[in-house]
Coordinates of C-alpha atoms in Angstrom, one line a residue:
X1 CA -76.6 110.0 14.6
X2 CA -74.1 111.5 12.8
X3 CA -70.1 111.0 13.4
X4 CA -69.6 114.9 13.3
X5 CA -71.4 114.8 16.8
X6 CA -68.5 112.8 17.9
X7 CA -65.1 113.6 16.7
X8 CA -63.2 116.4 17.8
X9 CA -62.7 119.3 15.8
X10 CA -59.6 121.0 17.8
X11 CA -59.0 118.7 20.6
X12 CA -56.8 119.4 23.8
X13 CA -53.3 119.8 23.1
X14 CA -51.1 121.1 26.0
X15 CA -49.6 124.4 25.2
X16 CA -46.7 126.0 26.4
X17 CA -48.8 128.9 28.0
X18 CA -49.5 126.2 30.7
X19 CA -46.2 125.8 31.9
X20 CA -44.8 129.7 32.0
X21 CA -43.9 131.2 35.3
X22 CA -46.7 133.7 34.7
X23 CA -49.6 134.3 32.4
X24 CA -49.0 134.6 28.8
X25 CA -50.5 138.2 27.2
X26 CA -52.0 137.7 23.9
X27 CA -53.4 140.2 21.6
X28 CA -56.8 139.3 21.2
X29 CA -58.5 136.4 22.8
X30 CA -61.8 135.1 21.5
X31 CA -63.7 133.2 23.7
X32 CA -66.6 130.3 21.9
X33 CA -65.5 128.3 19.1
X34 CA -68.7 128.4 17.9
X35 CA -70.2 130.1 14.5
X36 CA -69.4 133.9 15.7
X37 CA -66.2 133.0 17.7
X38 CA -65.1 130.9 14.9
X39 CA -65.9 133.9 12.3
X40 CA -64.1 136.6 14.8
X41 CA -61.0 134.8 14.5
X42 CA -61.2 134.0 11.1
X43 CA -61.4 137.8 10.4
X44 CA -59.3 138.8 12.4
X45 CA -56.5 136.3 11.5
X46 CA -56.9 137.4 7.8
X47 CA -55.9 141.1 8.7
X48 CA -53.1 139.5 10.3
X49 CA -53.9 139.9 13.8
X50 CA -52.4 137.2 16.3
X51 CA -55.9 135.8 17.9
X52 CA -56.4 133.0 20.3
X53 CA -59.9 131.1 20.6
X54 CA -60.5 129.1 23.6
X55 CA -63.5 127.3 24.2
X56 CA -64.6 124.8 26.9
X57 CA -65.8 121.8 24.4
X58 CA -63.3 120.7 21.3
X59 CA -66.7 119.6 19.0
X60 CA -69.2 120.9 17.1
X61 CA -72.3 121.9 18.5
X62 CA -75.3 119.4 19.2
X63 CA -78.1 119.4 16.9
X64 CA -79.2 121.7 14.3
X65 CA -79.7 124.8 15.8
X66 CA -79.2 128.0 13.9
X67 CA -80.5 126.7 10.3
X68 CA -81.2 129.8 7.9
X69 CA -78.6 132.2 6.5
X70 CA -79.6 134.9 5.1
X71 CA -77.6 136.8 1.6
X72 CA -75.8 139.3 3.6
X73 CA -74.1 136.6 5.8
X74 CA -73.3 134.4 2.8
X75 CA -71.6 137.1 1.1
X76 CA -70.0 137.8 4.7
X77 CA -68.6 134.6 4.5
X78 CA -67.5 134.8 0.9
X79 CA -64.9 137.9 2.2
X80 CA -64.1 135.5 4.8
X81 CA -62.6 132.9 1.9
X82 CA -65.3 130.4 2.7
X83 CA -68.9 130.9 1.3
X84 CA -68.7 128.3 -1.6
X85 CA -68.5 125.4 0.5
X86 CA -71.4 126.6 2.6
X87 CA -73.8 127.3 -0.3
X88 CA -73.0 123.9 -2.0
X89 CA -74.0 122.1 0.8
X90 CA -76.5 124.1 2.0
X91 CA -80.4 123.9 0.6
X92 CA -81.4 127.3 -1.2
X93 CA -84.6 128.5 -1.1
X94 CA -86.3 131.9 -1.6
X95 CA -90.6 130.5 -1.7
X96 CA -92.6 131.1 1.9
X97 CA -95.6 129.7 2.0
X98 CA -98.4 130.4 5.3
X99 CA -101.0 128.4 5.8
X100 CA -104.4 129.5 8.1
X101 CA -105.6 126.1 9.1
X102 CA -105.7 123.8 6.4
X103 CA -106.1 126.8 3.5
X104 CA -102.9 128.4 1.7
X105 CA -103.1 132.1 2.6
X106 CA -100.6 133.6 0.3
X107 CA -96.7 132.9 -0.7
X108 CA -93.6 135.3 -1.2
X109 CA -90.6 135.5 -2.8
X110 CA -87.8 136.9 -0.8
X111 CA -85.4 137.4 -3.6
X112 CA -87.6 138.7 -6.4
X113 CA -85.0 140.4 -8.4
X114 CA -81.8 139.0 -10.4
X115 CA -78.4 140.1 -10.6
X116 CA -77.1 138.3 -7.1
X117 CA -74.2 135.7 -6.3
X118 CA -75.8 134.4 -3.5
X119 CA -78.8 133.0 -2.7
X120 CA -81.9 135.1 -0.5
X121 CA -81.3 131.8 1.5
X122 CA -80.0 128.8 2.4
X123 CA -80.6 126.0 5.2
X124 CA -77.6 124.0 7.0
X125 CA -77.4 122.9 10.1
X126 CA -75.2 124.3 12.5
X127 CA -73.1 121.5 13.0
X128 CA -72.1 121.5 8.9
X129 CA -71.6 125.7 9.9
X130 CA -68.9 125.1 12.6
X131 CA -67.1 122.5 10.6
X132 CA -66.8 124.5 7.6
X133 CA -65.4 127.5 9.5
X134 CA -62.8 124.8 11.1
X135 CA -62.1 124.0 7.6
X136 CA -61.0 127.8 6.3
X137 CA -59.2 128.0 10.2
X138 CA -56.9 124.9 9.1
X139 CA -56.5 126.7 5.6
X140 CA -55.3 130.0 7.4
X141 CA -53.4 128.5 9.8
X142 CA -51.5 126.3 7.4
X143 CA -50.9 129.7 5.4
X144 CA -48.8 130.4 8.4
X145 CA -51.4 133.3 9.6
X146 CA -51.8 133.8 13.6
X147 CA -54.4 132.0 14.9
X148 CA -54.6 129.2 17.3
X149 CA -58.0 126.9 18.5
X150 CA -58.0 125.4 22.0
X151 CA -60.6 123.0 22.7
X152 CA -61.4 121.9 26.2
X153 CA -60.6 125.1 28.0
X154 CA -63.1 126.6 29.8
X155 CA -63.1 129.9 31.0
X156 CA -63.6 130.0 34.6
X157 CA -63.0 133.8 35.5
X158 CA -62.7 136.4 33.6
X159 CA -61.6 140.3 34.9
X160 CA -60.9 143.5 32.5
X161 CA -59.5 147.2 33.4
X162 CA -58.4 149.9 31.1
X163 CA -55.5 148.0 29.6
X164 CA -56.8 144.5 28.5
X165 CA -58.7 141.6 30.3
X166 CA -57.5 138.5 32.6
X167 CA -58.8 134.9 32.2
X168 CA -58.9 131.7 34.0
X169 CA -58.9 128.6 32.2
X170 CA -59.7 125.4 33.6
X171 CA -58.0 122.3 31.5
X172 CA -58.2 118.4 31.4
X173 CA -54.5 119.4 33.2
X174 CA -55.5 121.6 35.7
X175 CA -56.0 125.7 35.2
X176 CA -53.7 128.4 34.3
X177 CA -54.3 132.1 33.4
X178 CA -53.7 134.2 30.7
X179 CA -53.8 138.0 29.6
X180 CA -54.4 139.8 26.3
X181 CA -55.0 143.6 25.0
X182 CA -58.3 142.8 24.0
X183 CA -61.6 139.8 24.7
X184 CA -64.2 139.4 22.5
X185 CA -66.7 137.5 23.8
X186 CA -68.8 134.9 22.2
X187 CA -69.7 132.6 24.5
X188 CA -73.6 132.7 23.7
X189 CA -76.7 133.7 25.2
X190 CA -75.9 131.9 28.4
X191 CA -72.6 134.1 28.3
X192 CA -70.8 133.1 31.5
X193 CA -68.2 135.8 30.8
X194 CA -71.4 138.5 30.9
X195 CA -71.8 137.1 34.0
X196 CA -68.6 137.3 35.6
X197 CA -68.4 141.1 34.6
X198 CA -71.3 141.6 36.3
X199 CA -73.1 142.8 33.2
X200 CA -76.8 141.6 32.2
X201 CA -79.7 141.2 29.7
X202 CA -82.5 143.9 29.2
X203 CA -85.8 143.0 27.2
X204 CA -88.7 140.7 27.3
X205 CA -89.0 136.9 27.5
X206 CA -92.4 135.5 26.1
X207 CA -94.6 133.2 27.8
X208 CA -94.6 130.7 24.8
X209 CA -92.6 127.5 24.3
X210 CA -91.7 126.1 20.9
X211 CA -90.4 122.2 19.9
X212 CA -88.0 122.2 17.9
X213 CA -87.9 118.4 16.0
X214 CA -84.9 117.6 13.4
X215 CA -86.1 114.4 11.5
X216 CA -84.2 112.3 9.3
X217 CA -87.1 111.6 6.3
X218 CA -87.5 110.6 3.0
X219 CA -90.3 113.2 1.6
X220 CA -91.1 115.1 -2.1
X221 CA -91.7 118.5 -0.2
X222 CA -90.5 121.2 -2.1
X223 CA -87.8 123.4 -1.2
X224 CA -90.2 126.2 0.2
X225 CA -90.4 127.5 3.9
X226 CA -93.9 126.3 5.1
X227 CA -95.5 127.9 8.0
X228 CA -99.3 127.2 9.7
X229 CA -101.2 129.1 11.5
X230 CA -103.4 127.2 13.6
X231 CA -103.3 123.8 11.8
X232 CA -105.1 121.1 11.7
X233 CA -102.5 119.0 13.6
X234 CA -101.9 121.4 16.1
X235 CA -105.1 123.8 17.1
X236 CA -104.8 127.0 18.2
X237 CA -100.8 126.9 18.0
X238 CA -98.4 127.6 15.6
X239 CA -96.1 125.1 13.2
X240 CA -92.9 125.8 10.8
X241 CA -91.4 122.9 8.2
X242 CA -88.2 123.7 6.4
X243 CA -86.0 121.3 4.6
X244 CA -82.2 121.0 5.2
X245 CA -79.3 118.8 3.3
X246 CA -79.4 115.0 4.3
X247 CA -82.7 114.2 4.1
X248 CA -83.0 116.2 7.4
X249 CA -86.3 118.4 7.8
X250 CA -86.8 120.9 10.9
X251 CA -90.3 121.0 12.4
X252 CA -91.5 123.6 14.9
X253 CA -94.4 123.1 16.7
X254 CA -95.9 125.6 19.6
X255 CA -96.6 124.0 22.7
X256 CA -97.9 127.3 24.8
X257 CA -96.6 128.1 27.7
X258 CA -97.1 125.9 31.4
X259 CA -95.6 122.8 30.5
X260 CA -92.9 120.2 31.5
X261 CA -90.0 121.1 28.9
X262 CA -88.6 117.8 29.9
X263 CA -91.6 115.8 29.3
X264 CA -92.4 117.3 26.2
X265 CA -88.7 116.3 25.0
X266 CA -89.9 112.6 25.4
X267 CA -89.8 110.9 22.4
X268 CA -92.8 108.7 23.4
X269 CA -94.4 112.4 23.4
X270 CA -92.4 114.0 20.6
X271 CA -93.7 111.1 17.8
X272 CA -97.2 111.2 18.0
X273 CA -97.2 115.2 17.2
X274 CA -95.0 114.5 14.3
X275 CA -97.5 111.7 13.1
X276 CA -100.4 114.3 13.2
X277 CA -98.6 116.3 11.2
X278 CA -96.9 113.9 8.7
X279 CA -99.1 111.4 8.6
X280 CA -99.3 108.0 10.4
X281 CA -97.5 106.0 7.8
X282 CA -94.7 108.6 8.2
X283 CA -91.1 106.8 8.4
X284 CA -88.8 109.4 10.0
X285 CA -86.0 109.3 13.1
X286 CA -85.5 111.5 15.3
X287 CA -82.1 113.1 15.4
X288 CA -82.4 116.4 17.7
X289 CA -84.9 117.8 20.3
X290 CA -85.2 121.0 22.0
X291 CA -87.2 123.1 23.3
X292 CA -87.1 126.8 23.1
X293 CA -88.6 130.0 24.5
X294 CA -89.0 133.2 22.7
X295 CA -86.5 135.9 24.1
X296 CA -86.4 139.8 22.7
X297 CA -83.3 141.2 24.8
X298 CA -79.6 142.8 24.8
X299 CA -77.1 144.3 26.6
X300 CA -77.5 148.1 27.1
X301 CA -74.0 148.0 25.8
X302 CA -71.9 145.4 23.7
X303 CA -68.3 147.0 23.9
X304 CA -66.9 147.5 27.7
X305 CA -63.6 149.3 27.5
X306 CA -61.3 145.8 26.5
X307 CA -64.0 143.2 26.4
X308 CA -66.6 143.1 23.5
X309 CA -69.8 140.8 23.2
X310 CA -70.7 139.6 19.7
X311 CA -73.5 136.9 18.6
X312 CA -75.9 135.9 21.5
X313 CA -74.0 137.1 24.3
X314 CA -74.7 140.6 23.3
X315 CA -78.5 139.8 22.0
X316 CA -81.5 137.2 21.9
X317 CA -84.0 137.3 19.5
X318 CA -87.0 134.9 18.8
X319 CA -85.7 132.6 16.1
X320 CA -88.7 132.8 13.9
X321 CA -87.2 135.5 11.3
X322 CA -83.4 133.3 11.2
X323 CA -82.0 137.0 13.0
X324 CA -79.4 135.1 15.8
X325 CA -76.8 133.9 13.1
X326 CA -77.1 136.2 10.5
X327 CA -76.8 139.5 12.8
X328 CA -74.0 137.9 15.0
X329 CA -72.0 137.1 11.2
X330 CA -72.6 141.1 11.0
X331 CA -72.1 142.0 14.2
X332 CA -67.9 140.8 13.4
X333 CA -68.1 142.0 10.0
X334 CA -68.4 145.3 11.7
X335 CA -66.2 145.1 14.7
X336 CA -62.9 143.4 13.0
X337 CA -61.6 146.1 10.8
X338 CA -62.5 149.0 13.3
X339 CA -60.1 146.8 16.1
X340 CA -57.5 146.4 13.7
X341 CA -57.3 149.9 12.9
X342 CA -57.4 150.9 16.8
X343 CA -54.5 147.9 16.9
X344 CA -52.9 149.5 14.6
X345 CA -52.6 152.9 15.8
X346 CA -54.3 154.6 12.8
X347 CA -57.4 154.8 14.6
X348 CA -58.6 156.4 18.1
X349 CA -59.8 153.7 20.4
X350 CA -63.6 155.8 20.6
X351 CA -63.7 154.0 17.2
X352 CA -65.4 151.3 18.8
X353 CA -68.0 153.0 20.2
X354 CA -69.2 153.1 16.7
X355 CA -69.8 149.4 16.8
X356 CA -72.4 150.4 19.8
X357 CA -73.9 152.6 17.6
X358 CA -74.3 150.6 15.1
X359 CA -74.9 147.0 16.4
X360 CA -77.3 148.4 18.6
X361 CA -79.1 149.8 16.1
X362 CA -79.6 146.9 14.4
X363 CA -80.1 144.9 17.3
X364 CA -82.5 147.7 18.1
X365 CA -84.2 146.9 14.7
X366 CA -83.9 142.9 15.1
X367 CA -85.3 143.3 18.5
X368 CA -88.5 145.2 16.9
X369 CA -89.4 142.9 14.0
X370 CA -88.8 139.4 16.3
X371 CA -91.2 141.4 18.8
X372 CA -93.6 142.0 16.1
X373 CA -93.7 138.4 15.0
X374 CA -93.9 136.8 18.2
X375 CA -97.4 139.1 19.0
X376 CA -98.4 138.3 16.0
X377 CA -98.0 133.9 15.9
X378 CA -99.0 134.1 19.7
X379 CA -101.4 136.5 20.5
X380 CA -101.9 136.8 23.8
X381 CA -105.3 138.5 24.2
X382 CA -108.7 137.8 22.4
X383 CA -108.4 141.1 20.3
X384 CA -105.6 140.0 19.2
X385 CA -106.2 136.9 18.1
X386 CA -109.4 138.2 16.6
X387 CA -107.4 140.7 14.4
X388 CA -104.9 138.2 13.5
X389 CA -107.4 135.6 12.1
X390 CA -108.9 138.2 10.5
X391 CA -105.3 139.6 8.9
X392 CA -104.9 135.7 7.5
X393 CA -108.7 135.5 6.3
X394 CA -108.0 138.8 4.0
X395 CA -104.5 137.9 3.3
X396 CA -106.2 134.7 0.8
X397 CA -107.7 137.1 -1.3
X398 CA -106.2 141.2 -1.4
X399 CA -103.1 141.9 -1.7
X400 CA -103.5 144.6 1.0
X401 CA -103.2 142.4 3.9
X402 CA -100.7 139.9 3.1
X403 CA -97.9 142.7 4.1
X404 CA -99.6 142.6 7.9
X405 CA -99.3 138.8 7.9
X406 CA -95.9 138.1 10.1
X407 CA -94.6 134.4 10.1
X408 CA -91.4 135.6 11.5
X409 CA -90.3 138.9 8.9
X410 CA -87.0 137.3 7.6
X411 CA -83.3 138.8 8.4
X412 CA -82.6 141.6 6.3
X413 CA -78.8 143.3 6.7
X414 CA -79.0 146.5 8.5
X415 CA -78.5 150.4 7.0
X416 CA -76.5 152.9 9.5
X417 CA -78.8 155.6 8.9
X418 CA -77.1 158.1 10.8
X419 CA -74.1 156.3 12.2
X420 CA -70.9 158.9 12.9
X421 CA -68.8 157.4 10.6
X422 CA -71.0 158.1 7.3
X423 CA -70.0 160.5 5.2
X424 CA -71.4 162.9 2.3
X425 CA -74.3 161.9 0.4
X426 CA -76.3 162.5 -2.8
X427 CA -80.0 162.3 -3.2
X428 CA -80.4 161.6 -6.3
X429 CA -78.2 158.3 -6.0
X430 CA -80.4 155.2 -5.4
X431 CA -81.7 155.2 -1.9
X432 CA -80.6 151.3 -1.5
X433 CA -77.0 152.3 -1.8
X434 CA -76.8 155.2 0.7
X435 CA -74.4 156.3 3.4
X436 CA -75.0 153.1 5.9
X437 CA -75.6 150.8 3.6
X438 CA -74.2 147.4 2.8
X439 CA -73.4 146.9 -0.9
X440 CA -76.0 145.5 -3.3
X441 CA -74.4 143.1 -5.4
X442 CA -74.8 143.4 -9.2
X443 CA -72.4 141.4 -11.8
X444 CA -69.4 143.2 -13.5
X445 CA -68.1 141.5 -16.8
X446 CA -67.7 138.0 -15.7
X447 CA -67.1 138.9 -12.2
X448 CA -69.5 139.6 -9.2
X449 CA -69.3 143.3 -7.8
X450 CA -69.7 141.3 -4.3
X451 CA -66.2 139.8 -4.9
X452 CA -64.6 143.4 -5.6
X453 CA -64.9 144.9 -2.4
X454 CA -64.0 143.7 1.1
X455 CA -61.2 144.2 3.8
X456 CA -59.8 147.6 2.8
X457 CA -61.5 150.7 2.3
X458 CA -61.9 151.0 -1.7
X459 CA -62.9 154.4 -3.6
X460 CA -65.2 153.3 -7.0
X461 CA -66.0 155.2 -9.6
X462 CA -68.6 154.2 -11.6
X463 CA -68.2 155.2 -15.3
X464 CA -65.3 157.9 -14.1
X465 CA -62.1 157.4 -13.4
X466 CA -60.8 158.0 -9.6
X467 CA -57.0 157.2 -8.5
X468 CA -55.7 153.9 -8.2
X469 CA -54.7 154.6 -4.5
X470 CA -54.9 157.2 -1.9
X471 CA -52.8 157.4 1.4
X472 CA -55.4 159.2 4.1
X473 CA -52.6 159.4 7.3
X474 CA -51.6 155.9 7.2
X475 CA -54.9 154.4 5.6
X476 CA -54.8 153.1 1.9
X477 CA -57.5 153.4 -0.1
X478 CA -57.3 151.4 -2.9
X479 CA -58.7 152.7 -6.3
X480 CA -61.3 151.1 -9.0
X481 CA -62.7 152.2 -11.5
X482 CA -65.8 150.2 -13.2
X483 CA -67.4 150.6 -16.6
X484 CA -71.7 150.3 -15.6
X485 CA -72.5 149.0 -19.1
X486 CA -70.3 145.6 -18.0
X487 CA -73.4 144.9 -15.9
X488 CA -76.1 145.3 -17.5
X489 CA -78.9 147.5 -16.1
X490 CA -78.2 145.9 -12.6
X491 CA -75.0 148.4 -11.8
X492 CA -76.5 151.5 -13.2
X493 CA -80.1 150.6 -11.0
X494 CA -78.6 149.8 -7.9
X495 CA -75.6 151.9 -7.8
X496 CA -76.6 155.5 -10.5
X497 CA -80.7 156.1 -11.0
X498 CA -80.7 158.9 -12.6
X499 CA -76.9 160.2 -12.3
X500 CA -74.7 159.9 -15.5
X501 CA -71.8 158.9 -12.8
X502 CA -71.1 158.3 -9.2
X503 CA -67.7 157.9 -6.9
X504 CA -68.6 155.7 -3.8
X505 CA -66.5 155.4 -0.8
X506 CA -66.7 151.4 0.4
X507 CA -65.6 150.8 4.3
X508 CA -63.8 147.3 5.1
X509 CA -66.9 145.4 5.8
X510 CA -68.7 146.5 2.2
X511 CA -71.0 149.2 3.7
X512 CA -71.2 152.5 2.0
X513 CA -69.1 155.7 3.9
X514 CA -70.1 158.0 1.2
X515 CA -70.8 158.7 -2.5
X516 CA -70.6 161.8 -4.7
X517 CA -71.5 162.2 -8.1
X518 CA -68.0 163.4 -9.0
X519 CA -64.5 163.3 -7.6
X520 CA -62.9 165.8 -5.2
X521 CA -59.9 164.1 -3.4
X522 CA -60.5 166.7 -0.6
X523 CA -63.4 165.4 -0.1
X524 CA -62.7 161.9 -0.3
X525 CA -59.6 162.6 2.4
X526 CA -62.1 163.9 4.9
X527 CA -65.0 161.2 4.7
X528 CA -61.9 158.6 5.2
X529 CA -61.1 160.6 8.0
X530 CA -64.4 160.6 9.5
X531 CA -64.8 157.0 8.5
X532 CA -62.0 155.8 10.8
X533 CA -63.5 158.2 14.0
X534 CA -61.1 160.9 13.5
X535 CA -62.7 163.4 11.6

């Protein structure tokens, strides 16, 4: 087993918080020093807001876990300063194949167009994830910005009102307590700190169980997602193969649903349903077993007043379809720069009901393709089984039924169709790039249009010129002007159509406020202002 498993990350140093004659106020605590936690502070620290994570272990998480990360995230973690050491040690892939029984049904490609930094996908284990994130934390910190990691302190008790939220920390020394403005809490889908708020889960848990097998092999499978449908070495269930780095491959295999979790976790039991699959001459060791249940819920609300859920503690979804990670990385991309404004004073605090709006959404969304998948790889009627089969049967030979075939329908970012913050719109401007939308990448000169944008609201005008700053009441938007033909076809496709010229209106997190096809500064003034919640 790997070392990473076994050495402390951030481990338990006393602080001086522990010996004050009463609790310490901080501006934001964070609590989970896991991949969303980790990602919160690292956000927020870069907008130069004090934050404190606390979290009750001071490793990285055992076993794989979250695996797949979809393009949006990676370029998520690009504006967070640390995407290229994910990606070069992640495995890339964009090739699905599904299999009915032994037969190859179809393939797809989930990245079938050029003109992108980042990968549709890559695979790497969670551990690697939380590590990395550690890394840009230290990188931060020694750039002297605000933000402190405190392993082995686990929350305890947690209590909000209007002003901010109190915690309980319980420490290899004993507890103490602290206070800050604001909580965001990442604790995962077990989230104690739900649970001492009183606050609960709504949605559906699945009468399926999955294994999940991580197994360190030597094997010449291509880099391709491979997924069965009723195989050969598992009838009448389900299996998934993906590769990930270090000769480490994760296997899924559906077990149904009335069985002995702990049983099944056997290794005597685990190896012989990885020989039917592999072969018997296989030569693999096992290095992580779980076992998993499919889950389609949320909260009816993420944001309470002082304390904010992120990641799983605000919403579970099947992980067929790689949609925990990816929409918790998107759930802070949206919530960071909204708090900072609020922090700030340039904002009202009803800001961040916007991140309800929004996160719901596309937890809403998430929620809705996970379901979809899970009814379709366990069907739990004869009708339904009878259509899938069917479904796979065509899917071999038209075209017409491979887009009803649904191995898990992989993450895709969210559009905030109709989200309070989005501003005017054009028709005739690509509908990819709308109001809502996260940016499509596309390269610019030698540059990637990805890189451009980020962490300030930005005004571009694309082939005309717009100012190389506006002051909106205290916000800066920061000018740029780009020349299309420095990118090919890709900028004028993705970002024009049919318009000679377009002015688009970028938010913090590199979604779309609003676009025009020329420049009014008027206009530009008042979709900031409705940007920030105070139009």
């Amino acid at each position: 087993m790997s070392k990473i498993f076994e050495t402390p990350l951030y481990p338990y140093l006393r602080s001086p918080d522990q010996d004050a004659q009463k609790p310490v106020r901080h501006p934001v605590i964070v609590i989970g020093a896991g991949p969303i936690g980790l990602a919160a502070a690292i956000d927020l620290a870069q907008h130069d807001i004090p934050v404190l994570v606390v979290d009750e272990n001071d490793k990285v998480s055992w076993g794989s876990r979250a695996i797949c990360y979809a393009k949006r995230p990676l370029e998520i973690l690009d504006r967070l300063g640390c995407g290229d050491e994910f990606v070069d040690k992640g495995v890339q892939w964009n090739l699905g194949k599904v299999y009915f029984g032994d037969r190859k049904v179809y393939e797809f490609d989930l990245l079938p167009e050029e003109g992108h930094k980042r990968p549709a996908f890559i695979n790497l284990q969670q551990y690697h994830f939380e590590e990395y994130l550690v890394h840009r934390v230290r990188q931060l910190q020694a750039e002297g910005k605000p933000l402190e990691v405190r392993g082995l302190n686990k929350v305890t008790h947690a209590a909000a009102d209007g002003q901010g939220a109190r915690i309980t920390l319980e420490t290899p020394d004993g507890l103490y307590q602290l206070e800050c403005d604001w909580l965001i809490a990442c604790d995962g889908a077990t989230s104690p700190v739900r649970k001492m708020l009183g606050l609960d889960f709504l949605g559906r848990v699945f009468e399926d169980n999955f294994l999940i097998a991580d197994v360190v092999m030597q094997a010449d499978f291509p880099t391709e997602r491979w997924f069965w449908f009723d195989p050969p070495f598992n009838r009448g269930q389900s299996a998934l193969l993906h590769k990930q780095p270090d000769n480490v491959w994760r296997i899924d295999l559906q077990l149904g649903w009335d069985i002995d979790k702990e049983k099944e976790k056997k290794p005597e039991n685990v190896i012989p349903r990885l020989k039917a699959m592999l072969g018997d001459d296989a030569e693999f060791e096992l290095e992580w077993i779980s076992i998993y249940t499919f889950q389609c819920r949320r909260m009816e609300e993420f944001h309470h007043g002082r304390v904010i859920f992120a990641g799983d503690s605000a919403h579970q979804v099947s992980p067929f379809g790689a949609r925990g990670a990816n929409s918790g990385l998107q759930d802070i991309d949206n919530l960071t720069w909204k708090l900072k404004l609020v922090m700030d004073g340039k904002a009202p605090e009803s800001l961040l009901e916007t991140y309800d709006y929004e996160r719901i959404l596309a937890a809403d969304e998430n929620i809705l393709n996970s379901t979809r998948s899970t009814e379709f790889i366990t069907p739990h009627s004869e009708n339904s089984r009878t259509f899938r089969n069917a479904v796979l049967d065509l899917a071999e030979k038209f075209e017409f039924a491979r887009g009803l075939v649904n191995s898990g329908r992989l993450s895709l970012p969210a559009i905030y169709d109709g989200s309070p913050l989005n501003g005017p719109d054009v028709a005739e401007l690509p509908a990819r790039s709308r109001p809502g939308a996260p940016a499509s990448d596309a390269p610019v000169g030698g540059r990637w249009l990805i890189d451009m944008l980020g962490n300030r609201f930005q005004l571009v005008g694309f082939d005309i010129d717009v100012p190389a700053t506006l002051d909106v009441d205290g916000v800066t938007v920061e000018g740029l002007t780009i020349d299309t033909s420095t990118g090919g076809e890709f900028l004028k496709q993705r970002y024009l159509g049919p318009a000679n010229r377009a002015v688009y209106l970028f938010r913090p997190d590199q979604h779309v406020a609003a676009r025009w096809t020329d420049f009014d500064e008027q206009a530009v003034r008042e979709a900031v202002e409705t940007a920030v919640g105070r139009g």
